[in-house]
Coordinates of C-alpha atoms in Angstrom, one line a residue:
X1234 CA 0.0 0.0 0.0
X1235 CA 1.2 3.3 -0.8
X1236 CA 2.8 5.6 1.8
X1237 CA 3.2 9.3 1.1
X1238 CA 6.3 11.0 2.5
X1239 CA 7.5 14.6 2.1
X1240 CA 11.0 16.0 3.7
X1241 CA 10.4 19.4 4.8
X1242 CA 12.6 22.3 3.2
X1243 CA 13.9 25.5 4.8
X1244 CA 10.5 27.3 2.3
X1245 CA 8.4 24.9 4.5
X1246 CA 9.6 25.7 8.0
X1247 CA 7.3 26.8 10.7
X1248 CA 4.5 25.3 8.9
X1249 CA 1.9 22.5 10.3
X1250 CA 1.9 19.6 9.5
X1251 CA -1.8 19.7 8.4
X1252 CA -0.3 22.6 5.7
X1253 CA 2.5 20.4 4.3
X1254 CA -0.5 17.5 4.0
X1255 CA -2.8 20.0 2.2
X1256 CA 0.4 21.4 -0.1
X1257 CA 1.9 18.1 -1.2
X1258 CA -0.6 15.5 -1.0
X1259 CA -3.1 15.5 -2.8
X1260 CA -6.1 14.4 -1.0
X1261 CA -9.9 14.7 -0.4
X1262 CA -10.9 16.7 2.4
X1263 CA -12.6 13.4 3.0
X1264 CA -9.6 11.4 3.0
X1265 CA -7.1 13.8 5.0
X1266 CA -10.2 13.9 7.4
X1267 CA -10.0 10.2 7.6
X1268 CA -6.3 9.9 7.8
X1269 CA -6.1 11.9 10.7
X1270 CA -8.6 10.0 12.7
X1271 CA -7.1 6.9 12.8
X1272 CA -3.8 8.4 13.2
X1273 CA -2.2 7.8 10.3
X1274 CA 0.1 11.0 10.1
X1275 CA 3.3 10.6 11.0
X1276 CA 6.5 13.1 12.1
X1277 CA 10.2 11.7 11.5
X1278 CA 8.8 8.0 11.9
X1279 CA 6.3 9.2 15.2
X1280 CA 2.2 9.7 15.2
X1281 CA 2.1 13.2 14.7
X1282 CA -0.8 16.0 15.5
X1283 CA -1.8 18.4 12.5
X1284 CA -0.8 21.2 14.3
X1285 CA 2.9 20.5 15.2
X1286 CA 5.4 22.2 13.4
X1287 CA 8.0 20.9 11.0
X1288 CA 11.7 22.1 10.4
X1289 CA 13.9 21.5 7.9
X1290 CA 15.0 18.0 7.1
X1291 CA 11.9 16.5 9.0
X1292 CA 10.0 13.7 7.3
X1293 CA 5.9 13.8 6.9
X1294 CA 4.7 10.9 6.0
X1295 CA 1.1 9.6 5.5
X1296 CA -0.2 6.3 5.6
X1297 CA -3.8 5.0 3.5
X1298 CA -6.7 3.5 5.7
X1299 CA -6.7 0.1 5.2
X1300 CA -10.4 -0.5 4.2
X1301 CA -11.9 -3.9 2.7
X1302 CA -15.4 -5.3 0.8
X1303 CA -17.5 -7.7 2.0
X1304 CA -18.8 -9.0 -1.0
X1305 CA -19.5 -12.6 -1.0
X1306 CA -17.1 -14.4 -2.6
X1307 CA -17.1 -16.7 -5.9
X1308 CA -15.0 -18.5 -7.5
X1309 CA -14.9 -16.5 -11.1
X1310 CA -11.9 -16.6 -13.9
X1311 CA -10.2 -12.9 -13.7
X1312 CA -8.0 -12.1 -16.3
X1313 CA -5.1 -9.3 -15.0
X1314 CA -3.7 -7.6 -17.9
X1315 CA -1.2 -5.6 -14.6
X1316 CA -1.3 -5.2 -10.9
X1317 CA 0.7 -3.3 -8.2
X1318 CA 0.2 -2.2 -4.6
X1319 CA -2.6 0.3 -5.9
X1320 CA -4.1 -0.9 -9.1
X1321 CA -5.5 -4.0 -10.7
X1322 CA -6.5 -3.9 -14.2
X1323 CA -8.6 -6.7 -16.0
X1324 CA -9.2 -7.9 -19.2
X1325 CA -13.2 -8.2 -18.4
X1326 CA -15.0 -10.8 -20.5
X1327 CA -18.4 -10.6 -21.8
X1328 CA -21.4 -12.0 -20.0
X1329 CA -20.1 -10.1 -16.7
X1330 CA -21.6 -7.6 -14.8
X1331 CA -19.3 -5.3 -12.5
X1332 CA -20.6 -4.3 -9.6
X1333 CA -23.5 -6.7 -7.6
X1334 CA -27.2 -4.7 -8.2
X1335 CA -30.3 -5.9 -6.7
X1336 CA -30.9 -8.0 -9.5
X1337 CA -27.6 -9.4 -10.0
X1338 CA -26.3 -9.9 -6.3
X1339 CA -23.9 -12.5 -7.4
X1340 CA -21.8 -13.7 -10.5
X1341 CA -20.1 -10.2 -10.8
X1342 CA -16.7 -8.7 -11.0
X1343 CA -16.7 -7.5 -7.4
X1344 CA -17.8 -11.3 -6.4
X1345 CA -14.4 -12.6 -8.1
X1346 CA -12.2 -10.0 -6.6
X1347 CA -13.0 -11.2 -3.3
X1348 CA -12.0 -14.3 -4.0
X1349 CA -9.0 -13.1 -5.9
X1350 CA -8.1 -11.1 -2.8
X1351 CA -8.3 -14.4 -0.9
X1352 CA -6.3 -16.9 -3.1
X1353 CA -3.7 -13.8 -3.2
X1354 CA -3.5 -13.2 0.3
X1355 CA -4.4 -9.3 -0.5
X1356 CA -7.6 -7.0 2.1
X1357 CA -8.1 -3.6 0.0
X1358 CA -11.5 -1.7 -0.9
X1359 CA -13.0 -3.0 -4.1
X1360 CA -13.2 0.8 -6.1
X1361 CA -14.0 0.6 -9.6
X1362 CA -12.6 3.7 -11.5
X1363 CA -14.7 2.9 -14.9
X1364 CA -17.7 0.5 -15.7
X1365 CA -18.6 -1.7 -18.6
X1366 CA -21.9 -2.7 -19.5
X1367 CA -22.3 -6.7 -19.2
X1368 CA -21.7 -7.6 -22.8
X1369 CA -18.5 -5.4 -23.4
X1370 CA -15.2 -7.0 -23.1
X1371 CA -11.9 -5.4 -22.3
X1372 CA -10.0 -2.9 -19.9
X1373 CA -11.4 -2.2 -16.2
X1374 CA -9.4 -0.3 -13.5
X1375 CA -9.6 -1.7 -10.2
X1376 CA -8.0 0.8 -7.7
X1377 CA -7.1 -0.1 -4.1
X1378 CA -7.4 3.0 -2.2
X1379 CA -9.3 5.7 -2.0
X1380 CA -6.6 8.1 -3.2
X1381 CA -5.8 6.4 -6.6
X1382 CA -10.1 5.9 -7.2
X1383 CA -10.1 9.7 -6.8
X1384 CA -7.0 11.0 -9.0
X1385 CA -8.2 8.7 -11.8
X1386 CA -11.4 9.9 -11.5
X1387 CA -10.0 13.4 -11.8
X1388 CA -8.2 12.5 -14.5
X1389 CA -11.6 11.1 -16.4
X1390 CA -13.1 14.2 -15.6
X1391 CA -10.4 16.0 -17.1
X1392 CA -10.3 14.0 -20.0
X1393 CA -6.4 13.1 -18.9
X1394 CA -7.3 9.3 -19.0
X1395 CA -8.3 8.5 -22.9
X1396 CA -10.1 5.6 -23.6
X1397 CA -10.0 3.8 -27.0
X1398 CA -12.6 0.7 -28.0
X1399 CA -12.8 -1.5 -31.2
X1400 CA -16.2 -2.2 -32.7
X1401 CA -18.0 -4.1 -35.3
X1402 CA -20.8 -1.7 -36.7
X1403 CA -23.2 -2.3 -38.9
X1404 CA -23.1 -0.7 -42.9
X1405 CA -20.2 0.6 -44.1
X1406 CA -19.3 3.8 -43.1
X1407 CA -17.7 6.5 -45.7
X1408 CA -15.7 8.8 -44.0
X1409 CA -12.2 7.5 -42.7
X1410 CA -13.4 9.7 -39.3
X1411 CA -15.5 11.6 -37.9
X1412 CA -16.6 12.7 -34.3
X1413 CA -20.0 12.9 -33.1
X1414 CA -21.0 15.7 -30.6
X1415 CA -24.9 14.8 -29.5
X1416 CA -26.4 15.0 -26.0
X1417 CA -27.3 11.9 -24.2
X1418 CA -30.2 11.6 -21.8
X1419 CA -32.4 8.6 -20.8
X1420 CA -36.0 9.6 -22.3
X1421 CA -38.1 7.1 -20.2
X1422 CA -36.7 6.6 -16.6
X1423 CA -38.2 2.4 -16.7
X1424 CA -36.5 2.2 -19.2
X1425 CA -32.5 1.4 -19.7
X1426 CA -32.1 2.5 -23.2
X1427 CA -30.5 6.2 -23.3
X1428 CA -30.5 8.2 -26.9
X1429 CA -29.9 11.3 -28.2
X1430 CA -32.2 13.9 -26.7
X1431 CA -31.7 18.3 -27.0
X1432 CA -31.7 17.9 -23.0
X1433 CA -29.8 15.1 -22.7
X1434 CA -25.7 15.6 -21.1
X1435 CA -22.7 16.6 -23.2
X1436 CA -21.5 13.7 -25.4
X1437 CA -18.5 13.0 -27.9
X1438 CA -17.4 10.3 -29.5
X1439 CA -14.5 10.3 -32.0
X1440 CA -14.3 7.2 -34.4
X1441 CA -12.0 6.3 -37.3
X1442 CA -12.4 3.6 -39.6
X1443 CA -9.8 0.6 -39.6
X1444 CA -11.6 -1.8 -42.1
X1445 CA -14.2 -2.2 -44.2
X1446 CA -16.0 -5.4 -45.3
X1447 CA -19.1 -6.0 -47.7
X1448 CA -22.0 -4.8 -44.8
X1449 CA -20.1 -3.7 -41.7
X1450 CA -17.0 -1.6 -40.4
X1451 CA -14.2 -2.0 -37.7
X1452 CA -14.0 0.8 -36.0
X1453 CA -11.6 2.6 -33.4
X1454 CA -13.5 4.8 -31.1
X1455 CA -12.1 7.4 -28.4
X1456 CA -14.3 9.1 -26.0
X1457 CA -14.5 12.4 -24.7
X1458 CA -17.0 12.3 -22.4
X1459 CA -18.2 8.7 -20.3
X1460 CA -22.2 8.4 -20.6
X1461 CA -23.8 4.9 -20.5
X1462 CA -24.6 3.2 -23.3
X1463 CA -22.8 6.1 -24.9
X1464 CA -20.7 4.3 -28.1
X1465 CA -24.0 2.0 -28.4
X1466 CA -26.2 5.6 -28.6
X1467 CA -23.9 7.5 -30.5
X1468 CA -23.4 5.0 -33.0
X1469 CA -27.1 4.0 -33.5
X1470 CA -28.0 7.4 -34.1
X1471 CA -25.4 7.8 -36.7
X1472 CA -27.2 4.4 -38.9
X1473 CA -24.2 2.5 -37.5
X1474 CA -25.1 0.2 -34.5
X1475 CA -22.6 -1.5 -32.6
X1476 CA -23.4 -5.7 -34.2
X1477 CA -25.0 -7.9 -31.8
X1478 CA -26.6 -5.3 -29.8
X1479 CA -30.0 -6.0 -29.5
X1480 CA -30.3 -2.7 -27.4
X1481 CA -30.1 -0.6 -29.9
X1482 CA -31.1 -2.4 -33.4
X1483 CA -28.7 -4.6 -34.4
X1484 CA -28.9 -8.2 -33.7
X1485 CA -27.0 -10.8 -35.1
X1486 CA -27.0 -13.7 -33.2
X1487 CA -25.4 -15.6 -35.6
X1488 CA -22.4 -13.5 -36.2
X1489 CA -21.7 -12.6 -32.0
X1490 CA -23.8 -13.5 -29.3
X1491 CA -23.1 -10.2 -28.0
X1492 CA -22.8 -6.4 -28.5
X1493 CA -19.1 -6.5 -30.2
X1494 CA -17.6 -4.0 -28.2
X1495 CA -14.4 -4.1 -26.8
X1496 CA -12.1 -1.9 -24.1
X1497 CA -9.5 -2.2 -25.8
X1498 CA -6.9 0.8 -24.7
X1499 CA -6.4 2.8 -21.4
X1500 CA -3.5 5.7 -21.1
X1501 CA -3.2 7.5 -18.0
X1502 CA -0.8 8.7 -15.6
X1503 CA -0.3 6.6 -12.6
X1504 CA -1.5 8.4 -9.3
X1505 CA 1.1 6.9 -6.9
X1506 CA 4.0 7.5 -9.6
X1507 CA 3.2 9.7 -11.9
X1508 CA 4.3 7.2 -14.5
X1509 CA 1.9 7.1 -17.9
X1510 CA 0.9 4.2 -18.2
X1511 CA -0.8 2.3 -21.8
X1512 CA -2.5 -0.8 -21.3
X1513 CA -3.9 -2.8 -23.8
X1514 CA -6.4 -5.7 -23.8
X1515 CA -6.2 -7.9 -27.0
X1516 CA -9.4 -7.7 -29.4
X1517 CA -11.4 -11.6 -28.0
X1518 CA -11.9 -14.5 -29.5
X1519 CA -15.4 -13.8 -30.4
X1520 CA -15.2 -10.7 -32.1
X1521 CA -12.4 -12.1 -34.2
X1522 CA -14.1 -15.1 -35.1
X1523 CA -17.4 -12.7 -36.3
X1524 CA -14.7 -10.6 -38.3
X1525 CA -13.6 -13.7 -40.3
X1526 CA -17.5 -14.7 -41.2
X1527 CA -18.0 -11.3 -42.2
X1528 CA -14.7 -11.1 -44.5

């Protein structure tokens, strides 16, 4: 688990230590709130108070909470694409919810990271930086703090973390690329199909075309913005639905069993190290196997 240390410079003396938390951490108020009550700020090595103050050459360091799920466990395949201390990031296969809903208490993602944490002798907080609906395969960040679920987050909402997916989508499609900027909302609320509505929030998809075949396209797909549904929307309401998506107007059962839509890059910088990290999931067997029918 990460552990955030600072060594105090003649600029920082006479400050608190709650000031050199706030200047080079960079934590929630809910998280420095949180360190400090279970006394997990320390001075040269010692618990420390917030209001003690630091000279030159002392050492603040911070420890994380150490938090865990209690999801039941299950016995699930999981498919880690790269792990440390503070991240784990799957190759998720299709047919596989994330997170346990009323409907769906077990046979989830969250259900085979406890057991995952068990066979691997690990206790963290299940936090899941990004969601994919059921029937999309590919890249999910698991972080194992609160600290990295929050930078990451950050970075989505700055559009710092890019996201890029491979499709198969029905017709052929003209343009090499193209982006499409058109509002998603959810026009009846019993119902879980979103589309493109004047109200609707902010959306933009970028695509770009990496082969065409008789009736359908491979596509790349990079997205600005992270609604739900939002590459199965923005796609149908261009003529171009994802194949296999039943959702949304193209089913082909006998080409996928499945919307083929796949998570197939993530780039990001790495909150504990600053690091940029690319990680890539291979395209699955399914959607290469409906590629060759379609050839």
């Amino acid at each position: 688990m990460a552990e955030f240390k600072h060594t105090v410079t003649i600029e920082d003396e006479g400050k608190e230590v709650r000031d050199i938390m706030k200047m080079y951490f960079d934590f929630s108020a809910r998280l420095r709130n949180k360190v400090k009550r279970e006394k997990l700020v320390y001075l040269n090595g010692q618990q420390t108070q917030g209001w003690y103050k630091v000279y030159a050459g002392d050492v603040v360091s911070v420890e994380l909470p150490e938090e865990k799920s209690n999801f039941p466990l299950q016995e699930i395949p999981l498919y880690p694409v790269y792990e440390d201390e503070d991240l784990l990031l799957l190759n998720k296969q299709p047919g596989l919810i994330v997170h346990p809903t009323k409907g769906h208490p077990m046979g989830t993602v969250a259900n085979a990271l406890m057991y995952y944490q068990q066979v691997h002798d690990q206790s963290w907080k299940i936090r899941f930086v990004n969601r994919l609906d059921m029937d999309t395969s590919g890249l999910l960040i698991v972080a194992k703090n609160a600290y990295c679920q929050n930078a990451l987050t950050d970075q989505m909402r700055k559009n710092l973390l890019k996201k890029t997916y491979i499709a198969i989508v029905s017709g052929v499609i003209e343009d090499d690329r193209g982006t499409i900027d058109a509002p998603i909302g959810r026009p009846d609320p019993v119902d879980v199909r979103r589309g493109v509505m004047a109200d609707g929030a902010p959306s933009v998809t970028h695509y770009e075309v990496l082969e065409r075949y008789d009736r359908y396209t491979l596509v790349q797909l990079a997205l600005e913005t992270g609604r739900t549904h939002q590459i199965r929307v923005h796609m149908s309401h261009i003529g171009h639905p994802v194949l296999g998506d039943h959702l949304y107007g193209e089913e082909k059962p006998y080409l996928i069993e499945r919307q083929a839509l796949h998570a197939a890059r993530l780039e990001f910088r790495h909150p504990v190290s600053d690091q940029l990290m690319s990680v890539e999931a291979p395209l699955p067997e399914d959607m290469k196997e409906a590629i060759g029918k379609i050839r």
